[in-house]
Coordinates of C-alpha atoms and ligand atoms in Angstrom, one line a residue:
M8 CA 4.6 24.0 -29.0
N9 CA 6.5 26.9 -29.6
Y10 CA 9.1 27.4 -32.2
D11 CA 10.4 29.6 -35.3
V12 CA 11.3 28.8 -39.0
K13 CA 11.5 30.1 -41.9
D14 CA 8.1 28.7 -44.1
I15 CA 6.5 25.6 -42.3
G16 CA 5.7 24.4 -46.0
L17 CA 8.5 23.2 -46.6
S18 CA 8.1 20.6 -44.6
A19 CA 7.1 17.7 -47.0
K20 CA 10.4 18.6 -48.7
G21 CA 12.2 18.5 -45.6
K22 CA 10.9 14.7 -44.3
K23 CA 12.0 13.6 -48.3
R24 CA 15.0 14.6 -47.3
I25 CA 15.7 13.5 -43.9
E26 CA 14.4 9.8 -45.0
W27 CA 17.2 9.7 -47.3
A28 CA 19.8 10.7 -45.1
E29 CA 18.3 7.5 -42.6
L30 CA 19.1 5.4 -45.2
D31 CA 22.5 6.3 -45.5
M32 CA 23.0 5.5 -41.3
P33 CA 22.9 2.4 -40.0
V34 CA 25.0 3.2 -37.4
L35 CA 22.3 6.3 -35.7
R36 CA 19.3 3.4 -36.4
Q37 CA 20.7 0.8 -34.8
V38 CA 20.8 3.6 -32.3
K39 CA 17.2 4.3 -32.5
E40 CA 16.1 0.9 -31.8
N41 CA 17.4 -0.2 -29.2
F42 CA 16.8 3.8 -28.2
A43 CA 13.3 3.2 -28.8
K44 CA 12.8 -0.6 -27.2
K45 CA 14.5 0.6 -23.7
K46 CA 14.0 4.7 -23.2
P47 CA 16.8 5.5 -21.9
L48 CA 16.0 9.3 -22.2
K49 CA 13.3 8.8 -20.7
G50 CA 12.4 12.3 -19.4
V51 CA 15.0 13.9 -20.3
K52 CA 14.8 17.5 -21.8
I53 CA 18.2 18.2 -23.8
A54 CA 19.2 21.4 -25.5
A55 CA 20.7 21.0 -29.2
C56 CA 22.1 23.7 -31.2
L57 CA 23.6 22.3 -34.0
H58 CA 24.2 22.6 -38.2
V59 CA 19.8 21.9 -38.7
T60 CA 20.8 19.5 -41.2
T61 CA 19.0 15.8 -42.7
E62 CA 21.8 14.4 -40.1
T63 CA 20.9 16.7 -37.8
A64 CA 17.2 15.7 -38.1
N65 CA 17.5 11.8 -37.4
L66 CA 19.5 12.7 -34.7
A67 CA 16.7 14.8 -32.7
V68 CA 14.3 11.4 -34.2
T69 CA 16.9 9.3 -32.2
L70 CA 16.1 11.1 -29.3
K71 CA 13.2 10.7 -29.4
E72 CA 12.3 8.0 -29.5
G73 CA 14.8 7.1 -26.6
G74 CA 12.2 9.3 -24.5
A75 CA 13.6 12.5 -24.3
D76 CA 12.4 15.9 -24.4
V77 CA 14.8 17.6 -27.5
T78 CA 14.1 21.2 -28.5
L79 CA 16.8 22.9 -31.1
C80 CA 18.2 25.6 -32.3
A81 CA 21.1 26.3 -34.8
S82 CA 25.1 26.4 -34.1
N83 CA 25.4 28.3 -36.9
P84 CA 23.5 31.6 -38.6
L85 CA 24.4 30.0 -42.1
S86 CA 23.9 26.5 -42.0
T87 CA 20.4 26.0 -40.9
Q88 CA 18.0 24.2 -43.8
D89 CA 15.3 25.6 -43.7
D90 CA 13.1 22.2 -45.1
V91 CA 14.6 20.1 -41.9
A92 CA 13.4 23.2 -39.8
A93 CA 10.1 23.1 -41.2
S94 CA 9.7 18.5 -41.4
L95 CA 10.7 18.3 -37.6
V96 CA 8.9 21.3 -36.5
K97 CA 5.5 19.4 -37.9
D98 CA 6.2 15.4 -39.1
Y99 CA 8.8 14.7 -35.6
K100 CA 6.7 17.9 -33.5
I101 CA 10.1 18.7 -32.6
P102 CA 10.2 22.1 -31.1
V103 CA 12.7 24.5 -33.8
Y104 CA 14.7 27.9 -33.2
A105 CA 16.4 28.4 -36.8
I106 CA 16.3 30.1 -39.8
K107 CA 19.3 30.1 -42.9
G108 CA 20.5 33.0 -43.0
E109 CA 19.1 34.9 -39.5
D110 CA 21.4 38.1 -37.7
N111 CA 22.5 37.5 -35.0
R112 CA 20.6 39.1 -32.9
T113 CA 18.3 35.9 -33.6
Y114 CA 21.4 33.9 -33.3
Y115 CA 21.5 34.1 -29.8
K116 CA 17.1 34.6 -29.3
H117 CA 16.4 31.7 -30.7
I118 CA 19.7 30.4 -28.2
Y119 CA 17.9 31.5 -25.7
A120 CA 14.2 30.1 -26.8
T121 CA 16.1 26.7 -26.4
L122 CA 17.7 27.0 -23.6
A123 CA 14.6 28.3 -22.4
A124 CA 13.4 24.4 -22.3
K125 CA 15.6 24.5 -18.6
P126 CA 17.2 21.3 -20.5
N127 CA 19.0 18.6 -17.9
I128 CA 21.4 17.2 -21.3
T129 CA 22.8 20.1 -23.9
M130 CA 24.8 19.4 -26.7
D131 CA 26.6 21.9 -28.9
D132 CA 28.7 22.2 -32.1
G133 CA 31.0 24.8 -31.2
A134 CA 29.8 24.9 -27.4
D135 CA 27.7 28.4 -27.8
L136 CA 24.6 26.8 -25.2
V137 CA 27.8 26.1 -23.0
S138 CA 28.7 29.3 -23.0
V139 CA 25.7 31.0 -22.9
I140 CA 23.9 28.9 -19.8
H141 CA 27.6 30.1 -17.8
T142 CA 27.7 33.7 -19.2
E143 CA 24.5 34.5 -18.3
R144 CA 21.4 31.6 -17.7
K145 CA 23.8 29.8 -14.6
D146 CA 19.9 29.7 -13.0
L147 CA 20.7 26.4 -15.2
I148 CA 23.2 25.2 -14.2
K149 CA 21.7 23.0 -11.3
N150 CA 19.0 21.1 -14.4
I151 CA 22.6 19.6 -16.1
I152 CA 23.6 16.6 -15.6
G153 CA 26.7 17.5 -18.5
S154 CA 26.5 18.5 -22.1
T155 CA 28.1 17.0 -25.5
E156 CA 30.6 18.9 -27.9
E157 CA 30.6 18.1 -30.9
T158 CA 33.1 20.0 -33.2
T159 CA 37.5 20.8 -31.7
T160 CA 37.0 24.2 -31.4
G161 CA 33.8 24.0 -29.0
V162 CA 36.3 21.6 -27.8
I163 CA 39.5 23.9 -27.1
R164 CA 36.9 26.2 -25.7
L165 CA 35.7 23.6 -23.3
K166 CA 38.8 22.8 -22.5
S167 CA 40.0 26.4 -22.1
M168 CA 37.3 26.7 -18.7
A169 CA 37.7 23.4 -16.9
A170 CA 41.9 24.0 -16.8
G171 CA 40.6 27.7 -15.7
K172 CA 38.5 26.1 -12.8
L173 CA 35.0 27.7 -15.1
L174 CA 33.5 24.7 -16.4
Q175 CA 30.7 23.2 -13.9
F176 CA 29.5 20.7 -15.4
P177 CA 30.8 17.1 -17.5
V178 CA 31.3 17.5 -20.8
I179 CA 31.5 14.4 -23.1
A180 CA 34.0 15.5 -26.0
V181 CA 32.1 13.3 -28.7
N182 CA 35.1 15.2 -31.8
D183 CA 37.8 13.1 -29.9
A184 CA 36.2 10.2 -30.0
S185 CA 37.7 7.9 -33.4
T186 CA 35.2 7.4 -35.1
K187 CA 34.4 11.6 -34.9
H188 CA 37.5 12.9 -35.4
F189 CA 38.9 10.1 -38.2
F190 CA 36.5 10.0 -40.1
D191 CA 34.4 13.3 -39.6
N192 CA 36.6 16.3 -39.9
R193 CA 38.5 14.2 -43.1
Y194 CA 36.7 12.6 -45.1
G195 CA 33.3 14.6 -44.2
T196 CA 35.1 17.7 -44.1
G197 CA 37.7 16.6 -47.5
Q198 CA 34.2 16.0 -49.3
S199 CA 31.8 18.5 -48.1
T200 CA 34.2 21.5 -48.4
L201 CA 34.9 20.8 -51.8
D202 CA 31.3 20.0 -52.7
G203 CA 31.2 23.9 -51.2
I204 CA 32.9 25.8 -53.1
L205 CA 31.9 24.2 -56.2
R206 CA 28.7 24.6 -55.5
A207 CA 29.2 28.3 -55.4
T208 CA 31.7 29.2 -57.7
N209 CA 31.5 26.4 -60.9
R210 CA 35.3 26.8 -60.8
L211 CA 37.6 24.3 -62.2
L212 CA 40.6 23.1 -59.5
A213 CA 42.6 20.9 -61.9
G214 CA 45.5 22.9 -62.3
S215 CA 44.8 25.3 -60.4
N216 CA 47.1 26.2 -56.9
F217 CA 44.8 26.0 -53.8
V218 CA 46.3 26.7 -50.4
V219 CA 44.6 25.4 -47.9
C220 CA 45.4 26.9 -44.3
G221 CA 46.0 24.9 -41.2
Y222 CA 46.9 20.9 -41.4
G223 CA 44.4 19.1 -38.6
W224 CA 42.1 16.4 -40.0
C225 CA 40.2 19.5 -41.6
G226 CA 42.8 21.2 -43.9
K227 CA 44.3 16.7 -44.4
G228 CA 40.4 16.5 -46.0
V229 CA 40.8 19.4 -48.0
T230 CA 44.3 19.1 -49.2
M231 CA 43.8 14.8 -49.7
R232 CA 39.9 16.4 -51.9
A233 CA 41.3 19.2 -53.3
R234 CA 44.5 17.1 -54.8
G235 CA 42.0 14.3 -56.2
M236 CA 40.6 17.3 -58.3
G237 CA 44.0 17.7 -59.7
A238 CA 45.0 21.2 -58.1
N239 CA 48.1 22.2 -57.4
V240 CA 47.9 21.6 -52.9
I241 CA 49.7 23.8 -51.2
V242 CA 50.1 23.8 -47.0
T243 CA 50.3 26.3 -44.5
E244 CA 51.1 25.2 -40.9
I245 CA 52.5 26.8 -37.4
D246 CA 52.7 23.8 -36.6
P247 CA 56.6 22.2 -37.5
L248 CA 54.4 18.5 -36.8
K249 CA 51.9 18.9 -39.6
A250 CA 53.9 20.5 -42.5
L251 CA 56.0 18.4 -42.0
E252 CA 53.6 15.7 -42.6
A253 CA 52.2 17.4 -45.3
V254 CA 55.4 17.6 -46.9
M255 CA 56.4 14.7 -46.4
D256 CA 52.5 14.0 -48.0
G257 CA 53.7 15.5 -51.2
F258 CA 52.2 19.2 -50.4
R259 CA 54.5 22.2 -50.4
V260 CA 54.4 23.5 -48.1
M261 CA 54.2 28.1 -46.8
P262 CA 54.1 30.8 -45.0
I263 CA 50.9 32.4 -45.9
A264 CA 52.5 35.6 -46.6
D265 CA 54.3 33.5 -50.4
A266 CA 51.4 31.3 -50.8
A267 CA 48.6 34.7 -50.6
K268 CA 51.2 35.7 -54.2
I269 CA 50.2 32.2 -56.1
G270 CA 46.8 30.9 -54.0
D271 CA 43.7 30.6 -57.0
F272 CA 41.7 29.2 -54.1
F273 CA 42.0 29.5 -51.1
C274 CA 40.7 27.2 -47.5
T275 CA 41.0 28.5 -44.2
V276 CA 40.3 25.2 -41.5
T277 CA 43.3 26.2 -38.7
G278 CA 39.8 27.8 -36.1
N279 CA 42.1 30.5 -34.9
L280 CA 41.9 33.9 -35.9
N281 CA 43.2 36.5 -38.4
V282 CA 43.6 33.7 -40.0
I283 CA 44.5 36.0 -44.2
R284 CA 44.8 39.3 -43.1
K285 CA 44.2 42.6 -45.0
E286 CA 47.9 42.3 -45.7
H287 CA 47.8 38.4 -47.0
F288 CA 44.4 40.4 -49.4
Q289 CA 46.0 42.9 -50.7
K290 CA 49.4 40.4 -52.3
M291 CA 46.8 38.3 -54.0
R292 CA 46.5 37.5 -58.3
D293 CA 43.0 38.7 -59.9
G294 CA 40.7 36.9 -59.1
A295 CA 41.0 35.0 -56.1
I296 CA 38.9 32.2 -54.0
V297 CA 38.9 32.5 -50.8
C298 CA 36.6 31.0 -48.1
N299 CA 37.0 28.8 -44.5
S300 CA 35.8 25.8 -44.1
G301 CA 36.2 25.9 -39.7
H302 CA 34.0 26.4 -37.3
F303 CA 33.7 29.9 -36.6
N304 CA 34.1 33.0 -39.8
V305 CA 37.0 34.3 -38.7
E306 CA 39.4 33.2 -40.2
L307 CA 39.7 35.1 -43.1
D308 CA 40.0 39.4 -41.6
L309 CA 37.7 40.4 -43.0
V310 CA 36.9 43.8 -42.2
G311 CA 41.5 44.5 -43.3
L312 CA 39.4 43.1 -46.6
K313 CA 37.1 45.8 -46.7
A314 CA 39.6 48.6 -45.3
A315 CA 42.3 47.7 -49.0
S316 CA 39.0 47.7 -51.2
K317 CA 36.9 50.2 -53.3
G318 CA 33.7 48.8 -52.8
V319 CA 32.1 45.1 -52.6
K320 CA 29.2 43.5 -54.8
E321 CA 27.4 39.9 -54.6
A322 CA 29.1 38.4 -58.0
R323 CA 26.7 35.3 -57.7
D324 CA 24.6 33.3 -54.6
F325 CA 27.0 33.2 -52.3
V326 CA 30.1 35.0 -53.7
E327 CA 30.9 38.3 -53.0
E328 CA 33.8 40.6 -54.4
Y329 CA 35.4 42.3 -53.2
E330 CA 37.5 45.3 -55.8
L331 CA 40.9 46.1 -53.6
K332 CA 42.1 49.1 -54.3
N333 CA 45.1 48.5 -56.3
G334 CA 42.8 46.8 -59.4
N335 CA 41.8 43.3 -57.7
K336 CA 39.6 40.7 -56.7
V337 CA 38.9 38.6 -54.4
C338 CA 35.8 36.9 -54.4
V339 CA 35.1 35.7 -50.8
L340 CA 32.3 32.9 -50.4
G341 CA 30.0 32.2 -47.6
E342 CA 30.5 35.6 -45.8
G343 CA 33.8 33.1 -45.0
R344 CA 31.6 31.0 -42.9
L345 CA 31.6 28.0 -43.0
I346 CA 31.5 27.5 -46.3
N347 CA 30.6 23.8 -46.3
L348 CA 27.2 25.1 -45.1
A349 CA 26.8 28.0 -46.1
S350 CA 26.3 26.7 -50.2
A351 CA 26.7 23.7 -49.6
E352 CA 24.9 20.9 -47.1
G353 CA 27.4 20.2 -44.8
H354 CA 29.3 16.3 -44.8
P355 CA 27.3 13.2 -45.5
A356 CA 25.0 11.3 -44.1
S357 CA 27.3 8.1 -43.7
V358 CA 30.4 10.2 -42.1
M359 CA 27.4 12.4 -39.5
D360 CA 25.9 8.2 -39.1
M361 CA 29.1 7.9 -36.6
S362 CA 29.7 11.3 -34.7
F363 CA 25.5 11.2 -33.8
A364 CA 25.7 7.2 -32.4
N365 CA 28.7 8.7 -30.1
Q366 CA 26.2 11.3 -29.4
A367 CA 23.2 9.6 -28.8
L368 CA 25.5 6.6 -26.2
G369 CA 27.2 9.6 -24.9
A370 CA 23.7 11.4 -23.8
D371 CA 22.3 7.9 -23.2
F372 CA 26.5 7.3 -20.9
L373 CA 25.7 11.0 -19.7
V374 CA 22.5 10.0 -17.5
K375 CA 23.4 7.3 -16.3
K376 CA 26.9 7.9 -15.1
G377 CA 27.0 11.3 -15.0
S378 CA 26.6 11.8 -11.6
T379 CA 30.3 10.1 -11.3
L380 CA 32.1 12.6 -13.3
S381 CA 33.5 16.0 -12.2
N382 CA 33.5 19.3 -14.1
N383 CA 36.0 18.5 -16.5
V384 CA 35.8 16.8 -20.3
Y385 CA 35.7 13.7 -20.8
T386 CA 35.9 11.2 -24.5
V387 CA 34.0 9.2 -25.5
P388 CA 34.7 6.1 -23.9
D389 CA 36.7 3.4 -26.1
E390 CA 34.1 0.5 -26.3
I391 CA 30.9 3.3 -27.0
D392 CA 33.9 4.4 -30.3
K393 CA 35.4 0.8 -30.6
E394 CA 31.2 -0.5 -30.8
I395 CA 30.6 2.5 -33.3
A396 CA 33.6 1.6 -35.4
R397 CA 32.6 -2.5 -35.3
L398 CA 28.4 -1.3 -36.1
K399 CA 29.4 0.2 -39.0
L400 CA 31.8 -1.8 -40.4
A401 CA 28.6 -4.8 -40.1
A402 CA 26.7 -2.4 -42.3
L403 CA 29.6 -1.8 -45.1
G404 CA 28.9 -6.0 -44.6
I405 CA 32.7 -5.4 -44.1
K406 CA 34.3 -8.7 -41.9
I407 CA 37.7 -8.3 -40.7
D408 CA 40.5 -10.8 -38.8
I409 CA 40.1 -12.1 -34.4
L410 CA 43.4 -12.7 -33.6
T411 CA 44.3 -16.3 -32.6
K412 CA 45.3 -17.1 -28.9
E413 CA 48.9 -17.6 -30.2
Q414 CA 48.8 -13.6 -31.9
K415 CA 46.6 -13.0 -28.0
K416 CA 50.0 -14.5 -25.9
Y417 CA 52.8 -12.9 -27.5
L418 CA 50.7 -9.1 -27.6
A419 CA 51.7 -9.9 -23.9
S420 CA 54.6 -11.2 -23.1
W421 CA 57.9 -9.3 -23.8
E422 CA 60.1 -13.0 -24.1
M423 CA 60.8 -13.2 -27.2
G424 CA 63.2 -10.9 -29.5
T425 CA 65.0 -11.5 -32.1
Ligands
ADE516 N1 28.7 19.6 -39.8 C1 29.4 19.0 -40.9 N2 28.3 18.4 -42.2 C2 27.5 18.0 -40.8 C3 26.4 17.4 -41.3 N3 25.8 16.8 -42.6 N4 25.4 17.7 -40.3 C4 25.2 18.2 -38.5 N5 26.4 19.1 -39.0 C5 27.6 18.6 -39.9

């Protein structure tokens, strides 16, 4: 078996951590049990480009239990957990191509190695596999039933390909399932982003001005948790509705040009590029801490920051201190890559449980129904989404009410008014 991991000797630690995550992934465990009995993915080759974490390991093992041949590479150069990569290879016999801190060339070399398996299904977190297939490996398209996509940024890229009639196979937008983005994007990003910032800096949040750029589901999560730690949270937005929502959720809203002057912490979660630019860095307080928790490392204009700086030094792991020409220092965390995975461990297993149950059942759906779909971006079928919510509630031991006959009839009628 070919693979490329940092150190296969790390596998024992990785295995323990994979098993620990599984304890908090009851929905995925049930999917795995069903897959083990029915083998719905028998003989299907799956190439996955995901953050190589303990939670992803449990997804990969679930797909393998379902009968799939799985190959995995990283969806970000800084998010790989090397012990997990080692254990997947050694203990679970799943080929992995991922090394934390790999350079861009190695990142793409790993993508090519994963695609060499000639997949029938691709699983992306950011659409890099689909993008490489459509540009450099068009020969693979004929083998592909479809793809699944984990994240908002990837879904945006894929919808743009579909709108331009370029997409050559169907894609299931796992991100758009309610059991994904309501939980993973909000509570997952909220907790893991704060975790990443704190592990990298060990700074006090209480009483600080914490600027969050973007008030989508991820931004909502980050603001909520920063407020919980006692920060004064400021939101920047370009969408009037989201800005209004942030105002009525009790946050100060202002342009980044104003927020730049008063923030102690800055975190971008917009999915767009150059959100914090040179002119903003130049206005920041001495010692400001800046990071990104959006998918790609494009949200901070680090080229502009470098141009405004006299020098840069590593202040501690995951912290680069830029000394500006105006004498102030700006600290950038995790090279502007998603901080929750760079300096922490990503979202906790309990939310990834639902995201990855969607991934596994999405793959199952593609095998069963892929040939009936056109080359477009689809949401996860509602029955699957609802079933995942039901299973999660059951696992949490929470019961809910059911409609009475009378209530059902009332909801289906229009006659009864005041
Ligand atoms: N994205 C965010 N957190 C993650 C995790 N723990 N595993 C895989 N992908 C993630």
